[in-house]
Amino acid sequence: MAVQWLLVCHGLVTLLVVISFLCGQWPIFQGTFISRIHYFITLGAFDYFQRFVAIVFGSRGTNAIHSVENYCCDRPNPILQSLVVVKEQNVIDFGVIYLTIIAATYYMIVQSSFSYIPGYYISGVHRYTSLLAVGVGILLFLLTSFSDPGTVNAENVSEYLSAYPYDNVIYLEKECSTCKIPKPARSKHCSICDRCVARFDHHCGWMVCLQSLKLLLSPNMNNNCIGERNTRYFLAFLLWHFLLCVYGAVAIAFILAGRLKELQVIHILTVYYGIESSFRSLAPQVAQWLLASYNTQVLLVVFLAIVSLLLAGFFGYHANLCLENTTTNETYKWQDYISWQMKISEAKASAAALKASLGDLSNEKKPPESKWKAFFRRSHLEDVEVVKKNIYDKGYFHNFLEVIFPLSTRRRLLQNKTKSG
Ligand SMILES: [Zn+2]
Ligand SMILES: [Zn+2]
């Protein structure tokens, strides 16, 4: 029993570390222990290591670390460069095989569970509602893939230019060097689609599988970006698939509960096998029976539960971006801006410290800071506060409306009205 608990704890700790490492910088985790673990893994641990080496080996140790750091990070490094490319494209590649996954999962559910519908706890209507729900999911996928994300070109650039002002921090007034048109604030030139996209969020790698189909339908269509005009469909896509997974998991759980009831498993276990009629003694027996008789369904419930958790995370992240009126692209831009500002502040702080220590040499000597204190002192980077000012944030309600009814669309409608009026 102790070994099992050890394994459970090990699994939970691994999950926590992986989530903290991958998602700790997401706005939803700001101020939580997950963001603190993320800081420790990405910066803090290295900082503590550097201080440890400095105490034990002195300047020779720190010099060695700096030369290794310089070799790995500052020179063009194939591993790092490929990481940068992935970050640039932000290929949230969880759905390259979206259609395959959804078709295979639905097929498995139909094969394994439809013979028990209608069941004790589930009505026959779910045979049809499930198909409808999957159909809506595929429709939302197609809508996200084929809708215009807000392609900026010479004809419509004025609409997009008037939609958002330049904040002169992460967006400066300039021209797109490829398209040779003014670059509207919040837009980005997508190198993969080779076009400027308004309120650029990210380029979705998983829409690529439809590239060939798109070429067949219309060679000029190239909709793989998530931008001003299709963020709403993308959000709907994530939310719908989260609900779809929850629906599937709950429906299969009801089927299994129905089988337990219909086959009188509890009655047989307590009466014929003499097992005590309490949750603690029955639960392991029931779990064993389910795994032996309905392993496909149990696996499907686990799979759907895990995917629904992932989708909830993605949806939560993107919904939060929309409520704060920012984008994935802007999150990276602000991160770069803040780390640049931190570097400047740190350089200023060390210059001031050097000045102070030179001053101290002439005055009387202060008692030196304890090595332990110096070791556990927070990093300079943590102390520096850089103000992030998002001028596009107009409060949750207006931000949400802006995603549903994009500003450039509203302007286009207004222009058409005045023209016809
Ligand atoms: Zn461009
Ligand atoms: Zn793109």
Tab-separated table of C-alpha atoms and ligand atoms in Angstrom:
chain	number	residue	atom	x	y	z
A	1	MET	CA	0.000	0.000	0.000
A	2	ALA	CA	2.841	2.367	0.933
A	3	VAL	CA	4.458	1.816	-2.483
A	4	GLN	CA	1.185	2.723	-4.226
A	5	TRP	CA	0.940	5.981	-2.289
A	6	LEU	CA	4.560	6.731	-3.102
A	7	LEU	CA	3.781	6.241	-6.805
A	8	VAL	CA	0.697	8.512	-6.572
A	9	CYS	CA	2.764	11.231	-4.845
A	10	HIS	CA	5.523	10.847	-7.427
A	11	GLY	CA	2.963	11.220	-10.255
A	12	LEU	CA	1.399	14.320	-8.666
A	13	VAL	CA	4.778	15.997	-8.098
A	14	THR	CA	5.843	15.249	-11.699
A	15	LEU	CA	2.553	16.669	-13.010
A	16	LEU	CA	2.979	19.807	-10.872
A	17	VAL	CA	6.554	20.360	-12.083
A	18	VAL	CA	5.639	19.796	-15.765
A	19	ILE	CA	2.595	22.122	-15.570
A	20	SER	CA	4.623	24.775	-13.717
A	21	PHE	CA	7.451	24.594	-16.239
A	22	LEU	CA	5.226	24.721	-19.337
A	23	CYS	CA	2.406	27.004	-18.187
A	24	GLY	CA	3.772	28.843	-15.108
A	25	GLN	CA	4.146	32.143	-17.002
A	26	TRP	CA	0.519	32.129	-18.146
A	27	PRO	CA	-1.481	35.044	-16.784
A	28	ILE	CA	-3.966	32.669	-15.078
A	29	PHE	CA	-1.231	31.433	-12.740
A	30	GLN	CA	0.106	34.905	-11.857
A	31	GLY	CA	0.849	35.169	-8.141
A	32	THR	CA	0.185	31.483	-7.452
A	33	PHE	CA	2.731	28.914	-6.283
A	34	ILE	CA	2.769	27.533	-9.871
A	35	SER	CA	4.291	30.800	-11.122
A	36	ARG	CA	6.795	30.639	-8.221
A	37	ILE	CA	7.802	27.085	-9.158
A	38	HIS	CA	8.100	28.263	-12.798
A	39	TYR	CA	10.374	31.122	-11.703
A	40	PHE	CA	12.486	28.723	-9.629
A	41	ILE	CA	12.884	26.225	-12.492
A	42	THR	CA	13.562	28.794	-15.227
A	43	LEU	CA	15.607	31.486	-13.429
A	44	GLY	CA	15.748	31.049	-9.641
A	45	ALA	CA	17.507	27.661	-9.539
A	46	PHE	CA	20.246	28.923	-11.897
A	47	ASP	CA	20.580	32.049	-9.783
A	48	TYR	CA	20.995	30.002	-6.575
A	49	PHE	CA	23.459	27.691	-8.394
A	50	GLN	CA	25.556	30.684	-9.516
A	51	ARG	CA	25.682	32.021	-5.949
A	52	PHE	CA	26.618	28.570	-4.615
A	53	VAL	CA	29.460	28.291	-7.145
A	54	ALA	CA	30.605	31.836	-6.314
A	55	ILE	CA	30.792	30.972	-2.594
A	56	VAL	CA	32.556	27.623	-3.064
A	57	PHE	CA	34.857	28.290	-6.070
A	58	GLY	CA	35.074	32.079	-6.143
A	59	SER	CA	35.443	34.081	-9.356
A	60	ARG	CA	37.004	31.151	-11.287
A	61	GLY	CA	33.760	29.198	-10.888
A	62	THR	CA	31.508	32.062	-11.992
A	63	ASN	CA	33.753	32.767	-14.991
A	64	ALA	CA	33.453	29.124	-16.072
A	65	ILE	CA	29.636	29.316	-15.776
A	66	HIS	CA	29.556	32.535	-17.817
A	67	SER	CA	31.621	31.038	-20.624
A	68	VAL	CA	29.334	27.972	-20.789
A	69	GLU	CA	26.256	30.259	-20.711
A	70	ASN	CA	27.760	32.404	-23.453
A	71	TYR	CA	28.453	29.343	-25.601
A	72	CYS	CA	24.971	27.890	-25.191
A	73	CYS	CA	22.765	30.996	-25.295
A	74	ASP	CA	24.450	33.914	-27.027
A	75	ARG	CA	25.837	32.104	-30.071
A	76	PRO	CA	23.565	30.805	-32.783
A	77	ASN	CA	22.738	27.409	-31.419
A	78	PRO	CA	20.686	24.951	-33.451
A	79	ILE	CA	18.716	23.649	-30.456
A	80	LEU	CA	17.904	27.117	-29.202
A	81	GLN	CA	17.136	28.429	-32.665
A	82	SER	CA	14.637	25.702	-33.335
A	83	LEU	CA	13.042	26.522	-29.970
A	84	VAL	CA	12.863	30.184	-30.972
A	85	VAL	CA	11.241	29.214	-34.270
A	86	VAL	CA	8.641	27.149	-32.404
A	87	LYS	CA	8.004	30.068	-30.046
A	88	GLU	CA	7.739	32.464	-32.984
A	89	GLN	CA	5.163	30.413	-34.809
A	90	ASN	CA	3.558	29.431	-31.536
A	91	VAL	CA	2.529	26.158	-33.010
A	92	ILE	CA	0.075	24.933	-30.429
A	93	ASP	CA	0.282	21.681	-32.180
A	94	PHE	CA	-2.269	19.696	-30.229
A	95	GLY	CA	-4.482	19.230	-33.234
A	96	VAL	CA	-2.444	18.462	-36.367
A	97	ILE	CA	-4.453	15.285	-36.434
A	98	TYR	CA	-7.648	16.842	-35.090
A	99	LEU	CA	-9.978	15.172	-37.567
A	100	THR	CA	-8.317	11.780	-37.081
A	101	ILE	CA	-8.526	12.030	-33.303
A	102	ILE	CA	-12.161	13.130	-33.243
A	103	ALA	CA	-13.203	10.509	-35.819
A	104	ALA	CA	-11.289	7.690	-34.078
A	105	THR	CA	-12.603	8.633	-30.624
A	106	TYR	CA	-16.187	8.875	-31.829
A	107	TYR	CA	-15.861	5.571	-33.698
A	108	MET	CA	-14.512	3.887	-30.538
A	109	ILE	CA	-17.397	5.282	-28.474
A	110	VAL	CA	-19.949	4.102	-31.051
A	111	GLN	CA	-18.367	0.625	-31.238
A	112	SER	CA	-17.939	0.106	-27.509
A	113	SER	CA	-20.857	1.927	-25.908
A	114	PHE	CA	-23.759	2.525	-28.330
A	115	SER	CA	-25.114	-0.993	-27.764
A	116	TYR	CA	-25.854	0.051	-24.132
A	117	ILE	CA	-27.871	3.134	-25.223
A	118	PRO	CA	-30.648	3.474	-24.080
A	119	GLY	CA	-29.515	2.234	-20.659
A	120	TYR	CA	-30.659	2.450	-17.034
A	121	TYR	CA	-29.395	6.031	-16.572
A	122	ILE	CA	-29.170	7.221	-20.190
A	123	SER	CA	-31.909	7.761	-22.772
A	124	GLY	CA	-31.831	6.795	-26.445
A	125	VAL	CA	-31.717	10.416	-27.597
A	126	HIS	CA	-27.959	10.527	-26.845
A	127	ARG	CA	-27.307	8.400	-29.933
A	128	TYR	CA	-28.335	11.450	-31.992
A	129	THR	CA	-27.278	14.344	-29.720
A	130	SER	CA	-23.723	12.949	-29.586
A	131	LEU	CA	-23.519	12.921	-33.380
A	132	LEU	CA	-24.912	16.457	-33.479
A	133	ALA	CA	-22.366	17.617	-30.879
A	134	VAL	CA	-19.457	16.129	-32.872
A	135	GLY	CA	-20.877	17.705	-36.073
A	136	VAL	CA	-20.959	21.156	-34.434
A	137	GLY	CA	-17.354	20.595	-33.280
A	138	ILE	CA	-16.195	19.836	-36.836
A	139	LEU	CA	-18.136	22.854	-38.133
A	140	LEU	CA	-16.375	25.121	-35.621
A	141	PHE	CA	-13.041	23.637	-36.709
A	142	LEU	CA	-13.820	24.397	-40.362
A	143	LEU	CA	-15.060	27.885	-39.465
A	144	THR	CA	-11.812	28.632	-37.589
A	145	SER	CA	-9.734	27.244	-40.477
A	146	PHE	CA	-11.508	28.966	-43.336
A	147	SER	CA	-12.586	32.310	-41.883
A	148	ASP	CA	-10.517	35.402	-42.601
A	149	PRO	CA	-8.344	36.172	-39.538
A	150	GLY	CA	-8.149	39.824	-40.611
A	151	THR	CA	-5.761	39.907	-43.555
A	152	VAL	CA	-4.394	43.425	-44.000
A	153	ASN	CA	-3.801	44.561	-47.595
A	154	ALA	CA	-3.466	47.849	-49.489
A	155	GLU	CA	-7.275	48.114	-50.008
A	156	ASN	CA	-8.406	47.635	-46.414
A	157	VAL	CA	-5.404	48.923	-44.448
A	158	SER	CA	-7.203	52.196	-43.505
A	159	GLU	CA	-9.941	50.236	-41.682
A	160	TYR	CA	-7.346	48.440	-39.584
A	161	LEU	CA	-5.215	51.536	-38.999
A	162	SER	CA	-8.161	53.353	-37.429
A	163	ALA	CA	-9.115	50.369	-35.235
A	164	TYR	CA	-6.263	50.634	-32.694
A	165	PRO	CA	-3.852	53.456	-31.753
A	166	TYR	CA	-0.090	52.799	-31.420
A	167	ASP	CA	0.955	52.463	-27.773
A	168	ASN	CA	4.558	53.472	-28.656
A	169	VAL	CA	5.908	50.746	-26.361
A	170	ILE	CA	5.358	47.430	-28.121
A	171	TYR	CA	3.754	48.960	-31.239
A	172	LEU	CA	5.423	51.782	-33.123
A	173	GLU	CA	4.213	53.362	-36.338
A	174	LYS	CA	6.074	51.595	-39.169
A	175	GLU	CA	5.741	49.847	-42.503
A	176	CYS	CA	5.678	46.101	-43.128
A	177	SER	CA	8.929	45.452	-44.988
A	178	THR	CA	7.355	42.570	-46.961
A	179	CYS	CA	3.853	43.849	-47.782
A	180	LYS	CA	5.046	47.484	-48.210
A	181	ILE	CA	1.959	48.835	-46.432
A	182	PRO	CA	1.649	50.662	-43.089
A	183	LYS	CA	1.602	48.177	-40.216
A	184	PRO	CA	-1.530	48.673	-38.073
A	185	ALA	CA	-1.040	48.541	-34.290
A	186	ARG	CA	-1.463	44.982	-32.909
A	187	SER	CA	-0.908	43.412	-36.354
A	188	LYS	CA	1.953	41.079	-37.263
A	189	HIS	CA	3.358	39.811	-40.514
A	190	CYS	CA	2.938	36.029	-40.399
A	191	SER	CA	5.997	34.578	-42.107
A	192	ILE	CA	4.232	31.257	-42.739
A	193	CYS	CA	1.115	32.705	-44.399
A	194	ASP	CA	3.185	35.591	-45.815
A	195	ARG	CA	0.672	38.322	-45.014
A	196	CYS	CA	-0.079	40.877	-42.298
A	197	VAL	CA	-2.790	39.811	-39.867
A	198	ALA	CA	-4.736	42.280	-37.698
A	199	ARG	CA	-4.721	41.789	-33.894
A	200	PHE	CA	-2.470	38.796	-34.516
A	201	ASP	CA	-2.747	36.117	-31.849
A	202	HIS	CA	-0.821	33.128	-33.153
A	203	HIS	CA	-0.307	30.995	-36.220
A	204	CYS	CA	-2.139	27.721	-35.768
A	205	GLY	CA	-0.010	24.833	-37.001
A	206	TRP	CA	-2.885	22.395	-36.790
A	207	MET	CA	-4.867	24.042	-39.552
A	208	VAL	CA	-2.045	23.030	-41.929
A	209	CYS	CA	-3.588	19.634	-42.643
A	210	LEU	CA	-6.281	21.453	-44.604
A	211	GLN	CA	-3.748	23.296	-46.746
A	212	SER	CA	-4.152	20.963	-49.712
A	213	LEU	CA	-7.943	21.126	-49.492
A	214	LYS	CA	-7.749	24.903	-49.365
A	215	LEU	CA	-5.521	25.012	-52.425
A	216	LEU	CA	-8.100	22.949	-54.269
A	217	LEU	CA	-10.970	25.233	-53.198
A	218	SER	CA	-9.271	28.570	-53.669
A	219	PRO	CA	-5.565	29.131	-54.264
A	220	ASN	CA	-5.708	32.606	-52.697
A	221	MET	CA	-7.158	31.417	-49.432
A	222	ASN	CA	-4.571	30.802	-46.766
A	223	ASN	CA	-6.287	30.975	-43.392
A	224	ASN	CA	-4.086	29.512	-40.754
A	225	CYS	CA	-3.680	32.477	-38.444
A	226	ILE	CA	-5.747	33.378	-35.420
A	227	GLY	CA	-6.337	37.114	-35.619
A	228	GLU	CA	-8.878	39.884	-35.100
A	229	ARG	CA	-11.725	38.268	-37.032
A	230	ASN	CA	-11.509	34.604	-36.076
A	231	THR	CA	-10.464	34.697	-32.408
A	232	ARG	CA	-14.191	34.355	-31.592
A	233	TYR	CA	-14.465	31.106	-33.599
A	234	PHE	CA	-11.258	29.813	-32.068
A	235	LEU	CA	-12.602	30.476	-28.554
A	236	ALA	CA	-15.913	28.813	-29.448
A	237	PHE	CA	-13.952	25.861	-30.856
A	238	LEU	CA	-11.999	25.396	-27.595
A	239	LEU	CA	-15.063	25.831	-25.365
A	240	TRP	CA	-17.195	23.472	-27.462
A	241	HIS	CA	-14.568	20.730	-27.474
A	242	PHE	CA	-14.102	21.062	-23.722
A	243	LEU	CA	-17.874	20.581	-23.267
A	244	LEU	CA	-17.849	17.747	-25.807
A	245	CYS	CA	-15.200	15.828	-23.827
A	246	VAL	CA	-17.065	16.396	-20.540
A	247	TYR	CA	-20.286	15.218	-22.233
A	248	GLY	CA	-18.575	12.057	-23.530
A	249	ALA	CA	-16.937	11.221	-20.188
A	250	VAL	CA	-20.168	11.771	-18.203
A	251	ALA	CA	-22.291	9.815	-20.722
A	252	ILE	CA	-19.947	6.786	-20.628
A	253	ALA	CA	-19.815	7.011	-16.823
A	254	PHE	CA	-23.657	6.881	-16.791
A	255	ILE	CA	-23.580	3.860	-19.129
A	256	LEU	CA	-21.167	2.050	-16.769
A	257	ALA	CA	-23.270	2.992	-13.721
A	258	GLY	CA	-26.312	1.647	-15.610
A	259	ARG	CA	-24.528	-1.666	-16.309
A	260	LEU	CA	-23.646	-1.963	-12.599
A	261	LYS	CA	-27.327	-1.482	-11.751
A	262	GLU	CA	-28.701	-3.766	-14.509
A	263	LEU	CA	-26.326	-6.636	-13.729
A	264	GLN	CA	-26.913	-6.175	-9.970
A	265	VAL	CA	-23.152	-6.212	-9.352
A	266	ILE	CA	-23.394	-4.653	-5.884
A	267	HIS	CA	-26.080	-7.162	-4.873
A	268	ILE	CA	-23.994	-10.111	-6.085
A	269	LEU	CA	-20.842	-8.828	-4.374
A	270	THR	CA	-22.523	-8.278	-1.003
A	271	VAL	CA	-24.879	-11.270	-0.956
A	272	TYR	CA	-22.942	-14.003	-2.789
A	273	TYR	CA	-19.355	-12.946	-2.074
A	274	GLY	CA	-20.074	-11.673	1.443
A	275	ILE	CA	-18.302	-8.335	0.910
A	276	GLU	CA	-19.146	-5.679	3.488
A	277	SER	CA	-21.655	-3.159	2.145
A	278	SER	CA	-19.499	-0.044	2.608
A	279	PHE	CA	-17.912	2.238	0.019
A	280	ARG	CA	-14.383	1.403	1.222
A	281	SER	CA	-14.708	-2.351	0.747
A	282	LEU	CA	-16.903	-2.248	-2.364
A	283	ALA	CA	-15.017	0.408	-4.404
A	284	PRO	CA	-11.908	-1.710	-5.187
A	285	GLN	CA	-14.076	-4.718	-6.157
A	286	VAL	CA	-16.291	-2.610	-8.431
A	287	ALA	CA	-13.234	-0.962	-10.017
A	288	GLN	CA	-11.721	-4.392	-10.658
A	289	TRP	CA	-14.985	-5.636	-12.242
A	290	LEU	CA	-15.241	-2.509	-14.448
A	291	LEU	CA	-11.632	-2.853	-15.637
A	292	ALA	CA	-12.150	-6.539	-16.410
A	293	SER	CA	-15.490	-6.185	-18.239
A	294	TYR	CA	-15.454	-2.654	-19.698
A	295	ASN	CA	-11.789	-1.686	-20.072
A	296	THR	CA	-12.353	0.225	-23.364
A	297	GLN	CA	-15.035	2.395	-21.770
A	298	VAL	CA	-12.916	3.035	-18.662
A	299	LEU	CA	-9.973	4.050	-20.856
A	300	LEU	CA	-12.236	6.334	-22.888
A	301	VAL	CA	-13.485	8.069	-19.710
A	302	VAL	CA	-9.878	8.620	-18.544
A	303	PHE	CA	-8.797	9.859	-21.992
A	304	LEU	CA	-11.759	12.260	-22.304
A	305	ALA	CA	-11.200	13.546	-18.757
A	306	ILE	CA	-7.522	14.315	-19.476
A	307	VAL	CA	-8.301	16.009	-22.817
A	308	SER	CA	-11.087	18.052	-21.224
A	309	LEU	CA	-8.644	19.275	-18.570
A	310	LEU	CA	-6.138	20.304	-21.269
A	311	LEU	CA	-8.860	22.069	-23.261
A	312	ALA	CA	-10.105	23.809	-20.117
A	313	GLY	CA	-6.557	25.109	-19.643
A	314	PHE	CA	-6.297	26.344	-23.243
A	315	PHE	CA	-9.736	27.901	-23.138
A	316	GLY	CA	-9.042	29.517	-19.761
A	317	TYR	CA	-5.794	30.966	-21.081
A	318	HIS	CA	-7.323	32.396	-24.267
A	319	ALA	CA	-10.502	33.609	-22.541
A	320	ASN	CA	-8.339	35.432	-20.021
A	321	LEU	CA	-6.321	37.027	-22.856
A	322	CYS	CA	-9.582	38.222	-24.450
A	323	LEU	CA	-10.966	39.586	-21.173
A	324	GLU	CA	-7.739	41.564	-20.695
A	325	ASN	CA	-7.748	42.572	-24.370
A	326	THR	CA	-4.353	41.180	-25.174
A	327	THR	CA	-3.025	38.399	-27.430
A	328	THR	CA	-0.512	35.554	-27.253
A	329	ASN	CA	1.770	37.603	-29.525
A	330	GLU	CA	1.510	40.609	-27.182
A	331	THR	CA	2.230	38.404	-24.145
A	332	TYR	CA	5.584	37.505	-25.751
A	333	LYS	CA	6.212	41.113	-26.785
A	334	TRP	CA	5.607	42.291	-23.200
A	335	GLN	CA	7.842	39.525	-21.845
A	336	ASP	CA	10.674	40.656	-24.138
A	337	TYR	CA	10.074	44.301	-23.212
A	338	ILE	CA	10.034	43.537	-19.464
A	339	SER	CA	13.189	41.374	-19.569
A	340	TRP	CA	14.941	44.146	-21.561
A	341	GLN	CA	13.870	46.747	-18.976
A	342	MET	CA	15.022	44.425	-16.182
A	343	LYS	CA	18.442	44.096	-17.804
A	344	ILE	CA	18.731	47.903	-17.962
A	345	SER	CA	17.633	48.258	-14.310
A	346	GLU	CA	20.068	45.567	-13.233
A	347	ALA	CA	22.926	47.266	-15.053
A	348	LYS	CA	21.983	50.539	-13.321
A	349	ALA	CA	21.778	48.787	-9.924
A	350	SER	CA	25.200	47.153	-10.284
A	351	ALA	CA	26.710	50.480	-11.389
A	352	ALA	CA	25.220	52.104	-8.269
A	353	ALA	CA	26.495	49.230	-6.075
A	354	LEU	CA	29.990	49.632	-7.536
A	355	LYS	CA	29.880	53.355	-6.839
A	356	ALA	CA	28.710	52.716	-3.264
A	357	SER	CA	31.441	50.132	-2.618
A	358	LEU	CA	34.076	52.553	-3.922
A	359	GLY	CA	32.665	55.129	-1.515
A	360	ASP	CA	32.773	52.566	1.308
A	361	LEU	CA	36.506	52.008	0.746
A	362	SER	CA	37.247	55.553	1.762
A	363	ASN	CA	34.857	55.451	4.773
A	364	GLU	CA	35.041	53.022	7.695
A	365	LYS	CA	34.417	49.335	6.940
A	366	LYS	CA	30.900	47.902	7.434
A	367	PRO	CA	30.576	44.288	8.724
A	368	PRO	CA	30.259	42.052	5.601
A	369	GLU	CA	26.870	40.492	4.772
A	370	SER	CA	26.592	36.896	6.030
A	371	LYS	CA	27.187	34.269	3.346
A	372	TRP	CA	23.909	32.562	4.207
A	373	LYS	CA	21.991	35.823	3.973
A	374	ALA	CA	23.613	36.615	0.640
A	375	PHE	CA	22.765	33.128	-0.627
A	376	PHE	CA	19.061	33.308	0.220
A	377	ARG	CA	18.635	36.953	-0.776
A	378	ARG	CA	16.059	37.332	-3.559
A	379	SER	CA	17.454	37.808	-7.038
A	380	HIS	CA	17.864	41.364	-8.376
A	381	LEU	CA	15.555	40.325	-11.200
A	382	GLU	CA	12.712	39.624	-8.778
A	383	ASP	CA	12.988	43.021	-7.111
A	384	VAL	CA	12.745	45.045	-10.296
A	385	GLU	CA	9.192	46.164	-11.020
A	386	VAL	CA	8.453	47.049	-14.637
A	387	VAL	CA	5.071	48.597	-15.287
A	388	LYS	CA	3.104	46.958	-18.092
A	389	LYS	CA	0.487	49.312	-19.423
A	390	ASN	CA	-1.985	47.799	-21.848
A	391	ILE	CA	-3.775	50.739	-23.451
A	392	TYR	CA	-6.179	48.415	-25.298
A	393	ASP	CA	-7.783	47.178	-22.065
A	394	LYS	CA	-11.227	48.796	-21.733
A	395	GLY	CA	-12.767	46.613	-19.050
A	396	TYR	CA	-14.007	43.024	-19.260
A	397	PHE	CA	-17.343	43.773	-20.946
A	398	HIS	CA	-15.973	45.966	-23.757
A	399	ASN	CA	-12.981	43.673	-24.273
A	400	PHE	CA	-15.318	40.707	-24.680
A	401	LEU	CA	-17.546	42.648	-27.106
A	402	GLU	CA	-14.475	43.571	-29.149
A	403	VAL	CA	-13.670	39.886	-29.683
A	404	ILE	CA	-17.257	39.053	-30.677
A	405	PHE	CA	-17.703	42.171	-32.890
A	406	PRO	CA	-14.196	43.173	-34.091
A	407	LEU	CA	-13.537	46.916	-34.370
A	408	SER	CA	-12.584	46.815	-38.053
A	409	THR	CA	-15.852	45.001	-38.916
A	410	ARG	CA	-17.844	47.649	-37.031
A	411	ARG	CA	-16.009	50.380	-38.933
A	412	ARG	CA	-16.663	48.634	-42.235
A	413	LEU	CA	-20.386	48.408	-41.433
A	414	LEU	CA	-20.479	52.088	-40.446
A	415	GLN	CA	-18.717	53.092	-43.675
A	416	ASN	CA	-21.162	51.039	-45.777
A	417	LYS	CA	-24.090	52.637	-43.924
A	418	THR	CA	-22.847	56.181	-44.528
A	419	LYS	CA	-22.158	55.332	-48.181
A	420	SER	CA	-25.658	53.951	-48.735
A	421	GLY	CA	-27.203	56.744	-46.590
B	1	ZN	ZN	3.173	42.094	-43.967
B	2	ZN	ZN	-0.155	32.502	-40.330
